[in-house]
Coordinates of C-alpha atoms in Angstrom, one line a residue:
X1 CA -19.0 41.0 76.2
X2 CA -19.7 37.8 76.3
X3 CA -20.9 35.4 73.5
X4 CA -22.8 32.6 74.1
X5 CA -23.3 29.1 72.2
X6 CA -26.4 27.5 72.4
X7 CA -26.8 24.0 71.7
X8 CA -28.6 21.1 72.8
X9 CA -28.0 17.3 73.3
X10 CA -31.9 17.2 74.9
X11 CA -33.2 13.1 74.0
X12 CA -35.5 13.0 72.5
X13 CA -39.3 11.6 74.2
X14 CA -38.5 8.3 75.3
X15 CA -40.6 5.6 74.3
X16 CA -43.9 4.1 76.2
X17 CA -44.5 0.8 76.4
X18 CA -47.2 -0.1 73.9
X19 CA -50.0 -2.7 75.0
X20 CA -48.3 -6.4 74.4
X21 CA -44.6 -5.1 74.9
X22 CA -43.0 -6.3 78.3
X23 CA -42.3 -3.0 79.9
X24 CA -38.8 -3.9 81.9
X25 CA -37.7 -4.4 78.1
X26 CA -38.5 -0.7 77.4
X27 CA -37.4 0.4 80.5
X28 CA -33.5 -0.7 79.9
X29 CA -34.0 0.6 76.2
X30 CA -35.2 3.9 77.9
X31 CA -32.1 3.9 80.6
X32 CA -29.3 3.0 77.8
X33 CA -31.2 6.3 75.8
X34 CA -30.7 8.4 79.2
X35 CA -27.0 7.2 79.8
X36 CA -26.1 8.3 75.7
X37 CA -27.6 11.6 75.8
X38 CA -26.1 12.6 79.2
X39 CA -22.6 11.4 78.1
X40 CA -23.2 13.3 74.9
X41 CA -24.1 16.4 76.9
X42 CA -20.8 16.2 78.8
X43 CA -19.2 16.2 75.9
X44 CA -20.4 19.0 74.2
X45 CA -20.1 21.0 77.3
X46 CA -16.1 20.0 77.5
X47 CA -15.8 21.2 73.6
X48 CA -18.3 24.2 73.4
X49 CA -19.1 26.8 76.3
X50 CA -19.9 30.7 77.2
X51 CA -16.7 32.9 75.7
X52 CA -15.8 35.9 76.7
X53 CA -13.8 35.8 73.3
X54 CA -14.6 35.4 69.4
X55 CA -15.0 31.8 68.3
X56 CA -11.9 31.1 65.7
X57 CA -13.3 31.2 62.2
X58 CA -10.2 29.8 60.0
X59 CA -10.4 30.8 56.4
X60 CA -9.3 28.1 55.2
X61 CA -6.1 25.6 54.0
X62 CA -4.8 24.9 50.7
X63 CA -7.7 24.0 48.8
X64 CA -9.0 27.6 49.2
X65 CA -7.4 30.7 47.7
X66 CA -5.7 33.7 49.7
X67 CA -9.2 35.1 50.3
X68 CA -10.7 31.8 51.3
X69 CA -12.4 31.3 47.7
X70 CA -12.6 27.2 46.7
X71 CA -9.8 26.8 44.4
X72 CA -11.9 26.4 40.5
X73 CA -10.5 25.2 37.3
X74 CA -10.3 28.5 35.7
X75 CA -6.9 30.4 36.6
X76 CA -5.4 32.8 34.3
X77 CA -1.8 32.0 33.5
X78 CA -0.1 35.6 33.5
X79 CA 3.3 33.7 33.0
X80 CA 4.9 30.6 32.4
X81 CA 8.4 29.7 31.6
X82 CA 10.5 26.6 30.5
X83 CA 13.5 25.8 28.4
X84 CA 12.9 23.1 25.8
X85 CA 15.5 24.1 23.1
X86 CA 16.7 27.2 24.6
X87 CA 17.2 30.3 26.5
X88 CA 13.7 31.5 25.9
X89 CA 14.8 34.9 26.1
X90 CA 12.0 35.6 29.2
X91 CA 14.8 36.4 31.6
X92 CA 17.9 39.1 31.5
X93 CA 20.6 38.0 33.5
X94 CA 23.2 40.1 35.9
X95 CA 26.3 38.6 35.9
X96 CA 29.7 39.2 38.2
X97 CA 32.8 37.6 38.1
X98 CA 33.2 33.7 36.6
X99 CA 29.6 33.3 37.0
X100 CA 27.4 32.3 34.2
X101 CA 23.9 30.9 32.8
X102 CA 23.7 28.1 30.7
X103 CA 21.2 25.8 28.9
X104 CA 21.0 22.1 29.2
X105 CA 19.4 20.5 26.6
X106 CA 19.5 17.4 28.1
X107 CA 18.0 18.9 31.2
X108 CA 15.7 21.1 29.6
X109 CA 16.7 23.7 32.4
X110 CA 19.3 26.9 32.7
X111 CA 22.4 25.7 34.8
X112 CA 23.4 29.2 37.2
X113 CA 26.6 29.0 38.2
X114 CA 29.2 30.6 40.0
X115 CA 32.9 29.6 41.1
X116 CA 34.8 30.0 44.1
X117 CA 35.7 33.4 44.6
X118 CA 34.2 36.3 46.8
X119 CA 31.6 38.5 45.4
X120 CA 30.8 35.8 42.5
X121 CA 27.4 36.2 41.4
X122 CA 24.4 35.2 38.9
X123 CA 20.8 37.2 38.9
X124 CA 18.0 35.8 36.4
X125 CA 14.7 38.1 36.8
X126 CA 11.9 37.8 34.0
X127 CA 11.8 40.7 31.8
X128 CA 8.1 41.5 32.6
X129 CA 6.4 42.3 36.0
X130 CA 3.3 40.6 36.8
X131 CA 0.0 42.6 37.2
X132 CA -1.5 41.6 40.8
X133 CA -5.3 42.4 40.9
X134 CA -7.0 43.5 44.2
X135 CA -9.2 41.4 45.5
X136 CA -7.3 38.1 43.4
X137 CA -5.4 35.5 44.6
X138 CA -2.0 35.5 42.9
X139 CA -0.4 32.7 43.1
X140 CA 3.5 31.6 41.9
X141 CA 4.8 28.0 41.1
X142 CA 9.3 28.2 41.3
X143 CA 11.1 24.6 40.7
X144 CA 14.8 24.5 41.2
X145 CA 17.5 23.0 42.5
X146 CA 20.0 24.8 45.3
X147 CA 23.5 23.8 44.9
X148 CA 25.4 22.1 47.6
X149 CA 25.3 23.9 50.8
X150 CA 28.6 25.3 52.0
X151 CA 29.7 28.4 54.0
X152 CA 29.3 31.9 51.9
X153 CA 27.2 30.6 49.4
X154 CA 23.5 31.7 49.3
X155 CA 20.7 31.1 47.2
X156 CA 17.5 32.4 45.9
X157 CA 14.0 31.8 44.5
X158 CA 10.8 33.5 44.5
X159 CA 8.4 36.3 43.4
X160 CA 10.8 39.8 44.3
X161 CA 12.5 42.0 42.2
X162 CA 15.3 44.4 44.0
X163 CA 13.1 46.5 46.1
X164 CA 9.9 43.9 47.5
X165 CA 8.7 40.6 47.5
X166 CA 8.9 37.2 48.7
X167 CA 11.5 34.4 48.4
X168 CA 13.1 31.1 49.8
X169 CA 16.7 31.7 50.8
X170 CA 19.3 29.2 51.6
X171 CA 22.0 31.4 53.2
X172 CA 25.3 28.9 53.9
X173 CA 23.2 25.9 55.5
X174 CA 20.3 27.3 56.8
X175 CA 17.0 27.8 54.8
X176 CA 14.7 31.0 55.1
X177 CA 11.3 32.5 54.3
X178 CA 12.0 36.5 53.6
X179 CA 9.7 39.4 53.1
X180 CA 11.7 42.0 51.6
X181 CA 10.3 45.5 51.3
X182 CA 11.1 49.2 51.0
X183 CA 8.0 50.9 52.7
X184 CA 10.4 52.5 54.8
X185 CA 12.1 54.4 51.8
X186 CA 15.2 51.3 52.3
X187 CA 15.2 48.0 51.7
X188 CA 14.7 45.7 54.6
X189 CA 14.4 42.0 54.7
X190 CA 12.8 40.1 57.2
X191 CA 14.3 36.7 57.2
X192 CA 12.2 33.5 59.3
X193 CA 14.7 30.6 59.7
X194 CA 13.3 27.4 58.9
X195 CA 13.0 26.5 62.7
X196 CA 10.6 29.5 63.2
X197 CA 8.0 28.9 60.4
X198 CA 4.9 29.5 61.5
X199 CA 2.9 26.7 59.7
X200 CA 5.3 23.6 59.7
X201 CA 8.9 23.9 59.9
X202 CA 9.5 20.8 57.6
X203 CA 11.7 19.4 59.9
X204 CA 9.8 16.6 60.9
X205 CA 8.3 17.9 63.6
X206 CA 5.4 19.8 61.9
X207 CA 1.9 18.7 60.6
X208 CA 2.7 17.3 57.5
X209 CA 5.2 15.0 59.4
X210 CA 8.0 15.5 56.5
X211 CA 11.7 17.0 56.4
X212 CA 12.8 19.4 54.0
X213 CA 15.6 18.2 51.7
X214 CA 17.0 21.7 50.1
X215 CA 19.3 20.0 48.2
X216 CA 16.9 18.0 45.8
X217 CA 14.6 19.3 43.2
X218 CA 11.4 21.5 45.4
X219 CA 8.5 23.3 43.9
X220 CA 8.1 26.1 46.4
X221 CA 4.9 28.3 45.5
X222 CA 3.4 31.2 47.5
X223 CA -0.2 33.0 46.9
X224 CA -0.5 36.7 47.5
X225 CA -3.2 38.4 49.0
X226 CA -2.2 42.1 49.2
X227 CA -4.5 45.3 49.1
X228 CA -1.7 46.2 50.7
X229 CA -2.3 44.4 53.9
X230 CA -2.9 40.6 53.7
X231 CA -1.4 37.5 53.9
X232 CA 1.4 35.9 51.9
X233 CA 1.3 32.1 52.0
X234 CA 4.2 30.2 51.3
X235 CA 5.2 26.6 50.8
X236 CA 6.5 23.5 49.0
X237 CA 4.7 21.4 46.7
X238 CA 5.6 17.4 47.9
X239 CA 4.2 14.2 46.6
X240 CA 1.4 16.1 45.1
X241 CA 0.2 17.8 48.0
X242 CA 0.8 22.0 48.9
X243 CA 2.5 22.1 51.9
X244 CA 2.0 24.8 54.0
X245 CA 5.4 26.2 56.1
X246 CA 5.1 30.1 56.7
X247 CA 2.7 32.5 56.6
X248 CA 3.4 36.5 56.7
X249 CA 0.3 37.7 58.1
X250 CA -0.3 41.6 58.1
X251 CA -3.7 42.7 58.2
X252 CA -4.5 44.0 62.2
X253 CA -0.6 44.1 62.6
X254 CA 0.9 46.9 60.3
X255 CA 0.6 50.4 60.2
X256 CA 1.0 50.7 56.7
X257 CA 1.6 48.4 53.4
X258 CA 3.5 45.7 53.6
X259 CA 5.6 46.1 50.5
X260 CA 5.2 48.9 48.2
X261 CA 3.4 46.8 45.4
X262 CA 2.4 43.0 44.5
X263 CA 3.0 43.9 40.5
X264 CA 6.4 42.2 40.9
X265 CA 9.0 40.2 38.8
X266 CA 10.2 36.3 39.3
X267 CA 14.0 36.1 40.4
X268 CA 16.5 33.0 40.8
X269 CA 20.0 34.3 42.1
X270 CA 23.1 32.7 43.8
X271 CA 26.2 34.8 45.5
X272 CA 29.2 34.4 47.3
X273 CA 28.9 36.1 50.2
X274 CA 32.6 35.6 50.3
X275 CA 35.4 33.3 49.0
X276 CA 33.6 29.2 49.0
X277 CA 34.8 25.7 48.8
X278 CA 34.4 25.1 45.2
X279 CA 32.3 25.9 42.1
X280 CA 28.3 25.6 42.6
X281 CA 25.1 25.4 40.9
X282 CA 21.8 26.6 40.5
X283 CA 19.1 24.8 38.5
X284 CA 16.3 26.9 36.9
X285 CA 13.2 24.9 35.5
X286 CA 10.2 26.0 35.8
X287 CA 7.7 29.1 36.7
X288 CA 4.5 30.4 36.5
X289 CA 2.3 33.6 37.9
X290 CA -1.4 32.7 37.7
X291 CA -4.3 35.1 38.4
X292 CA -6.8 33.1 40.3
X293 CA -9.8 33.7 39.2
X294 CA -9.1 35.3 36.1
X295 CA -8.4 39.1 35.3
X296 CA -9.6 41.9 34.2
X297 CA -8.2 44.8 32.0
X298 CA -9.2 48.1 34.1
X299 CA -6.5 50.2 33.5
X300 CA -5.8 53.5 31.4
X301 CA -6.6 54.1 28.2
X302 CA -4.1 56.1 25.9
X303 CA -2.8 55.9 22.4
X304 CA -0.2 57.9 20.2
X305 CA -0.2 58.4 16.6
X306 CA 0.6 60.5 13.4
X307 CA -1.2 63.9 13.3
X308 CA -3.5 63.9 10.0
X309 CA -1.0 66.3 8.6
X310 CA 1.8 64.3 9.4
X311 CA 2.6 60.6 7.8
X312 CA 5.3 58.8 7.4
X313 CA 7.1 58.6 4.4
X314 CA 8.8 55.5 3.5
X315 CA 11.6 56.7 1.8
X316 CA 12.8 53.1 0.1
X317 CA 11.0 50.3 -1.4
X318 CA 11.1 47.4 0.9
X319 CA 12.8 48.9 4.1
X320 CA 11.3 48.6 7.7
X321 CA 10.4 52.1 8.9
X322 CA 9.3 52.9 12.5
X323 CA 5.7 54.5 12.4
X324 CA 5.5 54.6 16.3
X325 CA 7.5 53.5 18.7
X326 CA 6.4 53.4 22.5
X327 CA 8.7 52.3 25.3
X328 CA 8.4 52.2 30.1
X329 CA 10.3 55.3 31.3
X330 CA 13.6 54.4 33.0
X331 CA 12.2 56.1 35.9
X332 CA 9.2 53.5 36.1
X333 CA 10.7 49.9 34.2
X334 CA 8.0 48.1 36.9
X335 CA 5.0 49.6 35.2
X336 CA 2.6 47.2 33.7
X337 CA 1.6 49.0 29.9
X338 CA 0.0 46.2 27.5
X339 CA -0.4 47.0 23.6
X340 CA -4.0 47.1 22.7
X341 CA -4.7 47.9 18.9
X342 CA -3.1 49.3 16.0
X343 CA -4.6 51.3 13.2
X344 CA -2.8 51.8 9.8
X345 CA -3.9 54.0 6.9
X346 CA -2.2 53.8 3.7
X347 CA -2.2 57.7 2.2
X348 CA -0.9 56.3 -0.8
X349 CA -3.5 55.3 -3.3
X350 CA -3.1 51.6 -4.6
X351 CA 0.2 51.2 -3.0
X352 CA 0.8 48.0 -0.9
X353 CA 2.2 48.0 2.4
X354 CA 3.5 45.1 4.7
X355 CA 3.0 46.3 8.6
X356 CA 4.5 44.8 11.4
X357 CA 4.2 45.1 15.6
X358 CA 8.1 44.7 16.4
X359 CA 9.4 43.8 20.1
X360 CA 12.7 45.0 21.6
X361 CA 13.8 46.5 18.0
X362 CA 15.9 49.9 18.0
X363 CA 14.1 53.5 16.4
X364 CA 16.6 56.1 15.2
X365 CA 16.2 59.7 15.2
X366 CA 13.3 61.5 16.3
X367 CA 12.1 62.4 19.9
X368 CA 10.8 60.6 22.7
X369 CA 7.7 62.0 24.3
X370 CA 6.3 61.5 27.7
X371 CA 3.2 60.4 27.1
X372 CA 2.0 61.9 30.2
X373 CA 3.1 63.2 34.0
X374 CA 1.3 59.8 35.6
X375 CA 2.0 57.4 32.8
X376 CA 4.7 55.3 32.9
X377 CA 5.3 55.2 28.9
X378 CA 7.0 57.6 26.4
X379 CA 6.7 57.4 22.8
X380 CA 8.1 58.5 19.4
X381 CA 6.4 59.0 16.4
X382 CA 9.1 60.6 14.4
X383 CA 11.5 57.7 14.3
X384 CA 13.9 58.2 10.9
X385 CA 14.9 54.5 10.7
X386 CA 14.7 51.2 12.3
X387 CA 17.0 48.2 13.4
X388 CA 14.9 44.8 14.1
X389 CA 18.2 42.9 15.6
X390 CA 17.2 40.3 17.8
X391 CA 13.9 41.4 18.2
X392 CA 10.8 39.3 17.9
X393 CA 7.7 39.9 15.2
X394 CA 5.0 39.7 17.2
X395 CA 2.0 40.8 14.4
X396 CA 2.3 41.2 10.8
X397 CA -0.2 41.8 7.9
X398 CA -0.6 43.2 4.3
X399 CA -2.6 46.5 3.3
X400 CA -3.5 48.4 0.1
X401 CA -3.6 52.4 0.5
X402 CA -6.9 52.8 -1.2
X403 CA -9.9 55.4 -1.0
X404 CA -11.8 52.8 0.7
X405 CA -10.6 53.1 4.8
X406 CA -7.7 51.7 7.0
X407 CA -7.0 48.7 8.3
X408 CA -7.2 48.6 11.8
X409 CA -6.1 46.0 13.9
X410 CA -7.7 44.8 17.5
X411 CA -4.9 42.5 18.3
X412 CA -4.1 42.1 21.9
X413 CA -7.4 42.0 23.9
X414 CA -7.7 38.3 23.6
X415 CA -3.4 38.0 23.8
X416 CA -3.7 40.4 27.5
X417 CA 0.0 40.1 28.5
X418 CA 1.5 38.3 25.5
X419 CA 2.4 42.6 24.4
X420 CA 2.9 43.9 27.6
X421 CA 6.0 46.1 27.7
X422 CA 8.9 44.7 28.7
X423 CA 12.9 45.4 30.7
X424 CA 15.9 44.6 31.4
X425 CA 16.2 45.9 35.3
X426 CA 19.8 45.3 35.4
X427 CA 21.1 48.0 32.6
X428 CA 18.5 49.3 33.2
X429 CA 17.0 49.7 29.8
X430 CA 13.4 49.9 28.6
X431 CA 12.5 47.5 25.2
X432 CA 10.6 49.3 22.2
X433 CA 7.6 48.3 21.1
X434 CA 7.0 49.9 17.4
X435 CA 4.5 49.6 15.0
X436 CA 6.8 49.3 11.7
X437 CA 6.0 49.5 8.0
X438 CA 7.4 48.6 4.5
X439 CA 6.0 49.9 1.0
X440 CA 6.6 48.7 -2.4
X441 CA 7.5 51.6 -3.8
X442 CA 9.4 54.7 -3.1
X443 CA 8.4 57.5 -1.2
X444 CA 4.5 56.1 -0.2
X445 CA 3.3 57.4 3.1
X446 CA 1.4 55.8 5.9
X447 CA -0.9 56.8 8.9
X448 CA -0.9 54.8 12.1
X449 CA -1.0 54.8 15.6
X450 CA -0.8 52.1 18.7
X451 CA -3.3 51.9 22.1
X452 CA -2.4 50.4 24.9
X453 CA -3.1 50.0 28.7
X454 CA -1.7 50.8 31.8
X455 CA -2.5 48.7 35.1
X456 CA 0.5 50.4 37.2
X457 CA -1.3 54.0 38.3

């Protein structure tokens, strides 16, 4: 069928000569009017003409999201990460051989590295997954610096966890763009040399005119449009400008998803393939996963708690006792679960209580219960003691057990991810979350219970 332009480059009525005007004058004015218009006209014809074919509609370049929405000042930071003073305890490593992670102060970064011999190898992923949205742009900021290229060694960044996602690769001395997913049921990645990207090959040769240097400090970033079946954009961030290099375009190509899910952690990782030259490193700096266009909490609703029948008694003054605990299942450590509220009731009369919300602490004793055949959380609310360790206080407050009501505690609407459950994918082990309690007395007994929500369904 055949689609047809209109246009028109018709002049406009020509001038008359008006009484007192000498009329060869207008005439020439009239001819150079003629001689535009045509030339116009044969222009237009060249550029625009009957199709049998759609006209090309591009969504868009970089100043647009992945669904062609004008980039706006309001993104929602999911994550961010840097290292100031420390290890900031956002990433669990996997670690084989000599190879190590360690901060620089002077650097302000993590310093991966490995040393010569085969099979040598360092993995850094956060300890959260990151909830992708339908119909939101995601979009990831990585900066790093590769180690010296040499035969065996290869090198990572990007939004992927072991099963899916997207990275940069530097594999030896040639640099790659890979899709990695397991739709299939395996994993299989899908690796565009640098001389096949799609966009500009950063060579030289490409739009932007400029050569990739994978040995200096790059900001690569990527924005995700999946519902399954859209396009990944990927690129480098270069004298303030995003740089565009390859695009892994899906929708009217697949017969299925792409990769199993866009809820997906941020990795750095460097291996020897097989014995190298020499000792490299890694730099980690920066990252972030940002939500464009904000987000919304539509996820389920569920909550575990005492029975009425049941408190807790807290045995001895002064001592940290679990009240409930709630944890991922091993079988699902890439679900997304988020703390909501808490609610505390001291049974007690006029006895005063110190609560606390408690992060990657250890319960003792009682039983973990699945908290339902399609969530991906268990809990236990029969805990006999509890070990903060190196934990992190993440709420606390005072209370006094009175005939009055509870205190009940809206914490984490405003906070969204800051209570989100968290893992170590390496172990693999899933981190408590427990809402813990102290009296100041012996034997006083408490009520309470945590909500939370769950994006991964």
């Amino acid at each position: 069928m055949l689609t047809t332009v209109t246009y028109s480059t018709r002049a406009p009525a020509l001038p008359y000569a008006p009484d007192g005007y000498d009329k060869r004058y207008v005439d020439q004015f009239n001819n150079i009017l003629r001689i535009y218009f045509n030339q116009l006209d044969a222009a237009i014809r060249n550029l625009v003409a009957t199709t049998d074919s759609a006209i090309p509609v591009s969504i868009g370049g970089t100043n647009v999201d992945a669904f062609g929405r004008l980039r706006v000042s309001n993104p929602l930071t999911l994550f961010d990460s840097s290292h100031r003073y420390a290890d900031n305890n956002l990433w669990v490593n996997s670690i084989t051989g000599t190879a190590a992670a360690t901060f620089s102060a002077d650097e302000g970064l993590i310093n991966m590295t490995v040393g010569s011999a085969s099979g040598d190898q360092i993995i850094r992923e956060t300890i959260k997954v990151f909830a992708y949205q339908p119909g939101k742009s995601l979009l990831v900021m990585s900066t790093f610096v590769f180690g010296t290229a040499k035969a065996n060694l290869r090198q990572r960044v990007g939004y992927y966890g072991a099963a899916n996602g997207i990275y940069f690769e530097r594999d030896g001395t040639t640099n790659y763009m890979v899709e990695r997913s397991s739709v299939t049921g395996s994993v299989v990645n899908t690796r565009i040399a640098q001389a096949d990207w799609n966009q500009d090959p950063l060579n030289g040769t490409g739009p932007s005119g400029l050569t990739l240097d994978s040995s200096k400090a790059q900001i690569l970033y990527m924005d995700v449009e999946w519902l399954g079946l859209g396009t990944v954009r990927t690129g480098f961030i270069i004298n303030g400008e995003f740089i565009p290099v390859h695009n892994f375009d899906h929708a009217n190509l697949v017969t299925t998803t792409y990769i199993t899910t866009a809820s997906l952690p941020l990795r750095y990782e460097m291996t020897n393939t097989a014995a190298t030259s020499g000792a490299s490193t890694l730099k980690q700096v920066c990252s972030t996963v940002i939500s464009e266009g904000g987000y919304e909490l539509r996820g389920a609703q569920l909550s575990a708690g005492n029975t009425i029948t049941s408190p807790t008694t807290l045995t001895t003054a002064g001592t940290l006792y679990p009240i409930v605990s709630i944890r991922l299942k091993t079988a699902r450590l890439d679900a997304i679960a988020i703390l909501t509220a808490i609610s505390i009731l001291g049974v007690t009369n006029n006895a005063n209580y110190k609560w606390s919300v408690i992060a990657s602490g250890t319960t003792t004793g009682g039983t973990w219960v699945s908290a339902g055949t399609n969530s991906g959380v268990e809990y236990n609310i029969t805990g006999t003691a509890f070990t903060t360790g190196t934990g992190r206080i993440l709420a606390t407050g005072y209370f006094q057990g009175s005939n009055q009501g509870a205190a009940s505690v809206d914490i984490l609407k405003a906070a969204l991810f800051t209570t989100q459950l968290e893992r170590d994918p390496f172990t693999p082990t899933a981190y408590e979350l427990t809402l813990t309690c102290a009296a100041a007395s012996n034997g006083d007994q408490v009520l309470g219970s945590l909500d939370w929500e769950e994006i991964s369904r």
